[in-house]
Coordinates of C-alpha atoms in Angstrom, one line a residue:
M1 CA 7.3 1.0 -15.3
T2 CA 4.2 -1.0 -14.8
V3 CA 5.5 -4.3 -13.3
G4 CA 4.5 -7.5 -15.1
I5 CA 2.9 -5.9 -18.1
V6 CA 4.3 -5.8 -21.6
L7 CA 2.9 -2.8 -23.4
T8 CA 2.1 -2.6 -27.1
D9 CA 3.5 0.2 -29.1
V10 CA 0.1 1.9 -29.0
E11 CA -0.1 1.6 -25.3
K12 CA 3.4 2.9 -24.8
E13 CA 2.7 6.0 -26.9
A14 CA -0.6 6.6 -25.1
K15 CA 1.0 6.2 -21.7
E16 CA 3.9 8.5 -22.6
Y17 CA 1.4 11.2 -23.6
F18 CA -0.7 10.6 -20.4
L19 CA 2.2 11.0 -18.1
N20 CA 3.6 13.9 -20.1
V21 CA 0.4 16.0 -20.1
F22 CA 0.1 15.8 -16.3
T23 CA 3.5 17.4 -16.0
A24 CA 1.9 20.6 -17.5
L25 CA 0.0 21.6 -14.4
H26 CA 2.2 24.7 -14.2
K27 CA 1.8 25.7 -17.8
L28 CA -0.9 28.3 -18.4
C29 CA -3.4 28.1 -21.2
D30 CA -2.3 31.5 -22.2
V31 CA -0.4 34.5 -20.7
G32 CA -0.9 38.2 -20.7
T33 CA -4.1 39.8 -21.8
G34 CA -6.6 39.1 -24.5
A35 CA -5.2 41.9 -26.6
N36 CA -1.9 39.9 -26.9
L37 CA -3.4 36.7 -28.2
E38 CA -2.8 35.9 -31.9
T39 CA -5.4 33.8 -33.7
R40 CA -3.8 31.7 -36.5
L41 CA -4.1 28.3 -38.1
P42 CA -1.5 25.7 -37.1
P43 CA 1.2 24.9 -39.7
W44 CA -0.1 21.3 -40.1
F45 CA -3.7 22.4 -40.9
D46 CA -5.3 20.3 -43.6
A47 CA -8.3 22.0 -45.1
V48 CA -9.6 18.9 -46.8
K49 CA -9.4 16.8 -43.6
F50 CA -10.9 19.6 -41.6
K51 CA -14.0 19.9 -43.8
R52 CA -14.4 16.1 -43.8
G53 CA -14.3 16.2 -40.0
Q54 CA -17.1 18.8 -40.2
Q55 CA -19.0 16.5 -42.5
F56 CA -18.7 13.7 -40.0
Y57 CA -20.4 16.0 -37.4
R58 CA -23.2 16.8 -39.8
D59 CA -23.7 13.1 -40.5
N60 CA -23.9 12.3 -36.8
R61 CA -24.8 15.5 -35.1
F62 CA -27.6 14.1 -33.0
G63 CA -25.3 11.7 -31.2
I64 CA -22.4 14.1 -31.1
L65 CA -24.4 16.8 -29.4
Q66 CA -25.9 14.3 -27.0
A67 CA -22.3 13.3 -26.1
T68 CA -21.3 16.9 -25.7
F69 CA -24.2 17.6 -23.3
C70 CA -23.1 14.6 -21.2
S71 CA -19.5 15.7 -21.4
Q72 CA -20.4 18.9 -19.6
A73 CA -21.0 16.8 -16.5
V74 CA -17.8 14.8 -17.0
L75 CA -15.7 18.0 -17.2
L76 CA -17.4 19.5 -14.2
A77 CA -16.4 16.5 -12.2
D78 CA -12.9 17.9 -12.0
P79 CA -12.9 19.6 -8.5
K80 CA -10.2 22.2 -9.3
G81 CA -11.8 23.3 -12.6
L82 CA -15.2 23.3 -11.0
R83 CA -14.1 25.9 -8.4
I84 CA -12.7 28.1 -11.1
L85 CA -16.0 27.9 -13.0
E86 CA -17.9 28.7 -9.8
H87 CA -15.7 31.7 -9.3
T88 CA -16.8 33.2 -12.7
G89 CA -20.4 33.3 -11.3
K90 CA -21.8 32.4 -14.7
S91 CA -23.0 28.8 -14.2
S92 CA -24.2 28.3 -10.6
T93 CA -27.9 29.3 -11.2
T94 CA -30.4 28.2 -13.8
E95 CA -30.4 31.6 -15.5
T96 CA -26.6 32.1 -15.6
A97 CA -26.2 28.5 -16.7
R98 CA -28.7 28.9 -19.5
K99 CA -26.8 31.9 -20.9
R100 CA -23.4 30.3 -20.6
Y101 CA -24.2 26.9 -22.1
A102 CA -26.5 28.2 -24.7
S103 CA -23.6 30.4 -25.8
T104 CA -21.3 27.3 -25.6
F105 CA -23.6 25.3 -28.0
V106 CA -23.7 28.2 -30.4
H107 CA -19.9 28.6 -30.4
M108 CA -19.6 24.9 -31.0
T109 CA -22.0 24.8 -33.9
D110 CA -20.1 27.7 -35.4
W111 CA -16.9 25.6 -35.2
Y112 CA -18.6 22.6 -36.8
E113 CA -20.5 24.4 -39.5
S114 CA -18.6 27.5 -40.5
E115 CA -15.5 27.7 -42.7
L116 CA -12.4 28.2 -40.6
A117 CA -10.8 31.3 -42.1
P118 CA -10.0 34.8 -40.9
G119 CA -13.2 36.8 -40.3
S120 CA -15.5 33.8 -40.3
R121 CA -18.0 33.0 -37.5
S122 CA -15.8 30.1 -36.3
W123 CA -12.7 32.2 -36.4
K124 CA -14.3 35.0 -34.3
S125 CA -15.8 32.5 -32.0
L126 CA -12.5 30.7 -31.3
S127 CA -10.8 34.0 -30.6
L128 CA -13.5 35.0 -28.2
V129 CA -13.5 31.7 -26.3
R130 CA -9.7 31.9 -25.9
R131 CA -9.9 35.4 -24.5
M132 CA -12.6 34.3 -22.1
H133 CA -10.5 31.4 -20.9
L134 CA -7.6 33.8 -20.3
G135 CA -9.8 36.3 -18.4
A136 CA -11.2 33.5 -16.2
S137 CA -7.7 32.1 -15.6
N138 CA -6.2 35.4 -14.6
S139 CA -9.1 36.2 -12.3
A140 CA -9.0 32.8 -10.6
S141 CA -5.2 33.0 -10.1
K142 CA -5.6 36.2 -8.2
R143 CA -8.0 34.4 -5.8
N144 CA -5.5 31.5 -5.3
L145 CA -7.8 29.1 -7.1
G146 CA -5.1 28.2 -9.6
F147 CA -5.2 29.0 -13.3
I148 CA -6.5 27.3 -16.4
N149 CA -3.6 25.1 -17.5
Q150 CA -2.7 23.0 -20.5
V151 CA -3.9 19.8 -18.8
E152 CA -7.4 21.3 -18.5
I153 CA -7.5 22.4 -22.1
A154 CA -6.4 18.9 -23.1
L155 CA -9.2 17.3 -21.0
T156 CA -11.6 19.7 -22.6
T157 CA -10.7 18.3 -26.0
F158 CA -11.7 14.9 -24.7
G159 CA -15.1 16.4 -23.7
F160 CA -15.9 17.1 -27.3
L161 CA -14.1 14.3 -29.0
G162 CA -13.8 11.3 -26.6
F163 CA -17.3 9.8 -26.5
P164 CA -18.0 10.0 -30.3
L165 CA -14.6 8.4 -30.9
V166 CA -14.7 5.5 -28.4
R167 CA -18.4 5.1 -27.5
P168 CA -20.1 5.8 -30.8
H169 CA -22.3 2.7 -30.6
L170 CA -24.1 4.2 -27.6
L171 CA -24.7 7.4 -29.5
G172 CA -26.1 6.3 -32.8
I173 CA -22.9 7.4 -34.5
R174 CA -21.7 5.7 -37.7
Y175 CA -18.1 4.7 -37.1
D176 CA -17.3 2.3 -39.9
N177 CA -15.2 4.7 -42.0
R178 CA -11.6 5.2 -40.7
E179 CA -10.9 8.3 -42.7
D180 CA -14.0 10.0 -41.4
R181 CA -12.9 9.4 -37.8
E182 CA -9.3 10.5 -38.6
S183 CA -10.7 13.7 -40.1
F184 CA -12.8 14.3 -37.0
V185 CA -9.7 13.9 -34.8
H186 CA -7.8 16.3 -37.1
M187 CA -10.5 18.8 -36.8
W188 CA -10.2 18.7 -33.1
S189 CA -6.4 18.9 -33.2
V190 CA -6.9 22.2 -35.1
L191 CA -9.6 23.5 -32.7
G192 CA -7.5 22.6 -29.7
F193 CA -4.5 24.5 -31.1
M194 CA -6.7 27.6 -31.7
I195 CA -7.9 27.7 -28.1
G196 CA -4.4 27.6 -26.8
L197 CA -3.4 23.9 -26.6
E198 CA 0.3 23.4 -27.2
D199 CA 1.3 20.7 -29.7
Q200 CA 3.0 18.4 -27.2
Y201 CA -0.2 18.2 -25.1
N202 CA -2.5 17.9 -28.1
M203 CA -3.7 14.3 -28.0
C204 CA -5.2 14.6 -31.5
L205 CA -1.8 14.9 -33.1
H206 CA -1.3 11.2 -32.5
R207 CA -2.4 8.5 -34.9
L208 CA -6.0 7.3 -34.5
E209 CA -5.3 4.1 -32.4
V210 CA -3.2 6.1 -30.0
V211 CA -5.9 8.8 -29.6
E212 CA -8.4 6.1 -28.9
M213 CA -6.1 4.5 -26.3
I214 CA -5.5 7.9 -24.6
C215 CA -9.3 8.3 -24.4
H216 CA -9.7 4.9 -22.8
M217 CA -7.0 5.8 -20.3
L218 CA -8.7 9.0 -19.4
L219 CA -12.0 7.1 -18.9
R220 CA -10.3 4.6 -16.6
Y221 CA -8.0 6.7 -14.5
I222 CA -9.9 10.1 -14.5
F223 CA -13.5 10.1 -15.4
L224 CA -14.7 6.7 -14.1
P225 CA -13.8 7.5 -10.5
S226 CA -14.7 11.2 -10.9
L227 CA -18.3 10.5 -11.9
Q228 CA -18.8 8.4 -8.8
L229 CA -17.7 11.2 -6.4
E230 CA -20.4 13.8 -6.6
T231 CA -19.8 16.8 -4.4
P232 CA -22.6 19.3 -3.4
L233 CA -21.0 21.9 -5.7
F234 CA -21.0 19.4 -8.6
R235 CA -24.7 18.6 -8.1
Q236 CA -25.5 22.3 -7.9
M237 CA -23.7 23.2 -11.1
V238 CA -24.9 20.2 -13.2
G239 CA -28.4 20.7 -11.8
A240 CA -28.4 24.3 -12.9
I241 CA -27.4 23.2 -16.5
V242 CA -30.1 20.6 -16.6
D243 CA -32.7 22.9 -15.3
A244 CA -31.6 25.6 -17.7
F245 CA -32.3 23.4 -20.7
T246 CA -35.3 21.4 -19.5
G247 CA -37.6 23.7 -21.4
Y248 CA -35.6 23.2 -24.6
M249 CA -34.7 19.6 -24.3
P250 CA -37.6 17.4 -23.2
F251 CA -37.1 14.1 -21.4
T252 CA -34.2 15.6 -19.4
S253 CA -33.7 15.6 -15.7
Y254 CA -30.6 15.6 -13.4
E255 CA -31.0 11.9 -12.6
S256 CA -31.4 10.8 -16.2
V257 CA -28.5 13.0 -17.5
M258 CA -26.3 11.5 -14.8
F259 CA -27.4 8.0 -15.6
L260 CA -26.7 8.5 -19.4
T261 CA -23.4 10.1 -18.6
K262 CA -22.2 7.3 -16.3
R263 CA -23.4 4.8 -18.9
L264 CA -21.2 6.5 -21.5
V265 CA -18.2 6.5 -19.1
G266 CA -18.9 2.8 -18.3
V267 CA -19.5 3.1 -14.5
P268 CA -20.8 -0.4 -13.3
G269 CA -24.5 -0.5 -12.7
Y270 CA -25.4 1.7 -15.6
Q271 CA -25.2 -0.9 -18.4
Y272 CA -28.8 -0.6 -19.5
A273 CA -29.4 -1.6 -23.2
V274 CA -25.7 -2.0 -24.0
D275 CA -23.7 -4.7 -25.9
M276 CA -21.8 -6.2 -23.0
E277 CA -19.1 -7.5 -25.4
K278 CA -18.2 -3.8 -26.1
E279 CA -18.1 -2.9 -22.4
Q280 CA -14.3 -3.2 -22.1
I281 CA -12.1 -1.4 -19.6
C282 CA -8.6 -0.2 -20.5
R283 CA -6.2 -2.6 -18.8
R284 CA -3.8 -1.4 -16.1
L285 CA -1.1 0.7 -17.7
L286 CA 0.0 2.9 -14.8
S287 CA 1.7 1.9 -11.6
M288 CA 0.8 3.4 -8.2
D289 CA 4.2 5.0 -8.1
E290 CA 3.5 6.8 -11.3
L291 CA 0.1 8.0 -10.0
D292 CA 1.6 9.1 -6.7
G293 CA 4.1 11.1 -8.7
M294 CA 1.2 12.9 -10.4
L295 CA -0.3 13.6 -7.0
R296 CA 2.9 15.0 -5.6
N297 CA 3.0 17.3 -8.6
M298 CA -0.5 18.5 -7.7
E299 CA -0.1 19.0 -4.0
S300 CA 2.0 22.1 -4.1
K301 CA -0.2 24.0 -6.7
D302 CA -3.0 26.4 -6.0
G303 CA -6.4 25.0 -7.0
Y304 CA -5.3 21.4 -6.6
R305 CA -3.9 21.6 -3.0
Q306 CA -7.3 22.7 -1.6
V307 CA -9.1 19.6 -3.0
I308 CA -6.2 17.1 -3.1
E309 CA -8.1 14.4 -1.2
M310 CA -10.5 14.2 -4.2
Y311 CA -7.6 13.5 -6.4
R312 CA -6.2 10.9 -4.0
A313 CA -9.5 9.1 -4.1
K314 CA -9.4 9.1 -7.9
F315 CA -5.9 8.1 -8.7
S316 CA -5.4 4.4 -8.2
D317 CA -3.7 1.6 -10.2
K318 CA -6.7 -0.6 -9.4
I319 CA -10.3 0.3 -10.2
R320 CA -12.4 1.6 -7.3
L321 CA -16.1 1.6 -7.1
Y322 CA -17.7 4.1 -4.7
H323 CA -21.1 3.9 -3.0
V324 CA -22.6 6.2 -0.3
K325 CA -24.5 4.2 2.2
D326 CA -26.9 5.5 4.8
L327 CA -26.3 4.2 8.3
Y328 CA -29.3 3.4 10.5
C329 CA -28.2 3.9 14.1
A330 CA -30.3 4.0 17.2
S331 CA -28.8 7.4 17.9
L332 CA -26.6 9.7 15.9
S333 CA -24.6 10.2 19.1
D334 CA -23.4 6.7 18.6
I335 CA -21.4 7.9 15.6
N336 CA -18.2 9.6 16.6
Q337 CA -17.4 12.7 14.6
N338 CA -13.7 12.8 14.9
F339 CA -12.3 9.8 12.9
L340 CA -12.9 7.6 9.9
E341 CA -11.7 4.1 9.3
S342 CA -10.5 2.5 6.1
S343 CA -9.2 -0.9 5.6
E344 CA -6.3 0.1 3.4
G345 CA -5.5 3.7 2.5
I346 CA -8.4 5.1 0.6
D347 CA -10.0 1.7 0.1
G348 CA -12.6 0.0 2.3
T349 CA -15.5 1.5 4.2
Y350 CA -15.2 4.9 5.8
R351 CA -17.3 5.0 9.0
K352 CA -17.2 6.7 12.4
L353 CA -15.3 4.9 15.1
P354 CA -17.2 4.0 18.2
T355 CA -14.9 6.0 20.5
E356 CA -15.5 9.3 22.3
E357 CA -12.0 10.7 22.3
P358 CA -9.1 10.6 19.9
D359 CA -6.5 8.0 20.6
S360 CA -3.4 9.8 21.7
E361 CA -1.2 6.9 20.7
L362 CA -2.1 7.2 17.0
S363 CA 0.9 7.3 14.7
V364 CA 1.7 10.3 12.6
E365 CA 0.6 8.3 9.5
E366 CA -2.6 7.3 11.1
M367 CA -3.4 10.8 12.1
R368 CA -2.6 12.0 8.6
Q369 CA -4.9 9.3 7.2
N370 CA -7.7 10.3 9.6
S371 CA -7.4 13.9 8.6
S372 CA -7.3 13.0 4.9
N373 CA -10.5 10.9 5.2
K374 CA -12.2 13.6 7.2
H375 CA -11.4 16.2 4.5
L376 CA -12.7 13.8 1.8
R377 CA -16.0 13.4 3.7
E378 CA -16.3 17.2 3.9
L379 CA -15.6 17.7 0.2
L380 CA -18.3 15.1 -0.6
G381 CA -20.7 16.6 1.8
L382 CA -21.4 13.3 3.6
K383 CA -23.8 13.5 6.6
Q384 CA -23.1 12.0 10.0
N385 CA -25.2 9.0 9.2
Q386 CA -23.5 8.3 5.9
E387 CA -20.5 6.2 5.0
L388 CA -18.5 6.0 1.8
V389 CA -18.1 2.3 0.8
V390 CA -15.2 1.6 -1.5
T391 CA -14.8 -1.6 -3.5
R392 CA -11.5 -2.3 -5.1
I393 CA -11.3 -4.6 -8.1
E394 CA -8.1 -6.5 -7.6
D395 CA -7.9 -8.0 -11.1
D396 CA -9.1 -6.4 -14.3
S397 CA -10.5 -9.8 -15.4
E398 CA -13.1 -9.4 -12.7
W399 CA -14.5 -6.2 -14.3
S400 CA -17.3 -7.8 -16.2
M401 CA -18.7 -9.3 -12.9
Y402 CA -19.7 -5.8 -11.8
L403 CA -21.5 -4.8 -15.0
N404 CA -25.3 -4.6 -14.8
D405 CA -28.2 -2.1 -15.1
D406 CA -29.2 -2.2 -11.4
K407 CA -29.0 1.6 -11.0
L408 CA -31.9 2.2 -13.5
K409 CA -34.5 0.9 -11.0
L410 CA -33.2 3.5 -8.4
L411 CA -34.4 6.3 -10.7
S412 CA -37.9 7.8 -10.4
T413 CA -40.5 6.7 -12.9
R414 CA -39.9 9.9 -14.9
G415 CA -36.2 9.4 -14.8
Q416 CA -36.4 5.9 -16.1
M417 CA -38.7 7.1 -18.9
N418 CA -36.3 9.8 -19.8
V419 CA -33.4 7.4 -20.0
K420 CA -35.3 4.8 -22.1
F421 CA -36.6 7.5 -24.5
T422 CA -33.2 9.0 -25.0
I423 CA -31.5 5.7 -25.7
Q424 CA -34.3 4.7 -28.1
S425 CA -33.9 8.0 -29.9
L426 CA -30.1 7.5 -30.2
N427 CA -30.6 4.0 -31.5
R428 CA -33.0 5.2 -34.2
C429 CA -30.2 7.2 -35.7
Y430 CA -29.2 4.0 -37.5
S431 CA -32.4 4.0 -39.5
T432 CA -33.3 6.5 -42.2
I433 CA -36.6 7.4 -40.8
G434 CA -35.3 7.7 -37.2
R435 CA -32.4 9.8 -38.3
F436 CA -34.7 12.2 -40.2
T437 CA -37.0 12.5 -37.2
N438 CA -34.1 13.1 -34.8
E439 CA -32.6 15.7 -37.2
W440 CA -35.9 17.6 -37.4
A441 CA -36.3 17.7 -33.6
L442 CA -32.6 18.7 -33.1
S443 CA -32.9 21.5 -35.6
F444 CA -35.9 22.9 -33.7
I445 CA -34.1 22.7 -30.4
L446 CA -31.0 24.4 -31.8
Y447 CA -33.2 27.1 -33.4
R448 CA -34.7 27.9 -30.0
I449 CA -31.3 27.9 -28.3
K450 CA -29.9 30.3 -30.9
R451 CA -32.8 32.6 -30.5
L452 CA -32.0 32.7 -26.8
T453 CA -28.6 34.0 -27.6
G454 CA -29.9 36.5 -30.2
K455 CA -28.4 34.6 -33.1

């Protein structure tokens, strides 16, 4: 239990789901071969609600597709899933990323626009995507990279649903009709089912308020820390996606996409042109004991074990803010390469100790911590003259003190222009003329992307 906190019924249900889904690390997305997979509608499928969910997309597709584009970076921030994706060899270069993600956008538009019935475009698309997931999972498992599990399918659902649901005001999405939003959630409960998500891990089967709370928990405990810990592989993969679509989506660059994504997630420093009253963080619902239990469950499993220090850095009952700082030393030889120092566990500032040899009197725990910190530095690709500065927010009430738009001025002139233009375009969705202009531009972009895939 979380000491000292009385949870509401919505929070209790969301927390129960959150803890339950992370017990499914051992449950595969599917088993066997693609030939064994059965494509069928769930027994609770509601055709009227599903079509209304599709209409919600059509009414807000400019903002929803912007959210989806940013969500690719969010999902790639998972180190275990990222290594599986790298293993497929279909996303690490500009050309392979262009083919993969152009195909992803075409699949997604089929789901949103086509009738869901046997033989339809969306039906065939969902069947194909499920088979591809199974093939990638089986291949990765043979390489000891782990397999695609139920947790990852559940998080993928957030990638398509989460931002339109809990950050619509940053995307130009109309969100004043509850039934529209409930229908959008139902649509994704069905799509999740059809790509292999089991009902007990399907967040979209909960009532709307609980789904929203689950999304807020995922933002706080998973995606907010993840987006601050960029590894070299993450930058390579996201950079390939951005480069792949620069010719189709003007005003796009790696730095602007990352700024807009972190703005959606709510990372402090990226609050440019936002309503500060809506910049709320999910309060502390999980204890450190509960998070440690999740880590222990990960440690023994392929895929997670190899990058476990990344998950240690993420999972905390208190919010952590990360910043990589360059050290200016008279000589790099002044920086010892053997140990790192932190003030309390993963918190504090990681820096080289000014000693030339390891201290033979270090305790087992201190040696483990040094090894852990060193591994984290290696995963993040930190140079000898860089340190990872960690700020821990002790009280959630202090959250608003860290919110500002200081990170915008660190972007290049072009990057700042890209960010401002995109935000202005999203805000124009709330006007008739702006929406018409955006829809025309989006239709042209989608037309070009579909031509790329031969559709």
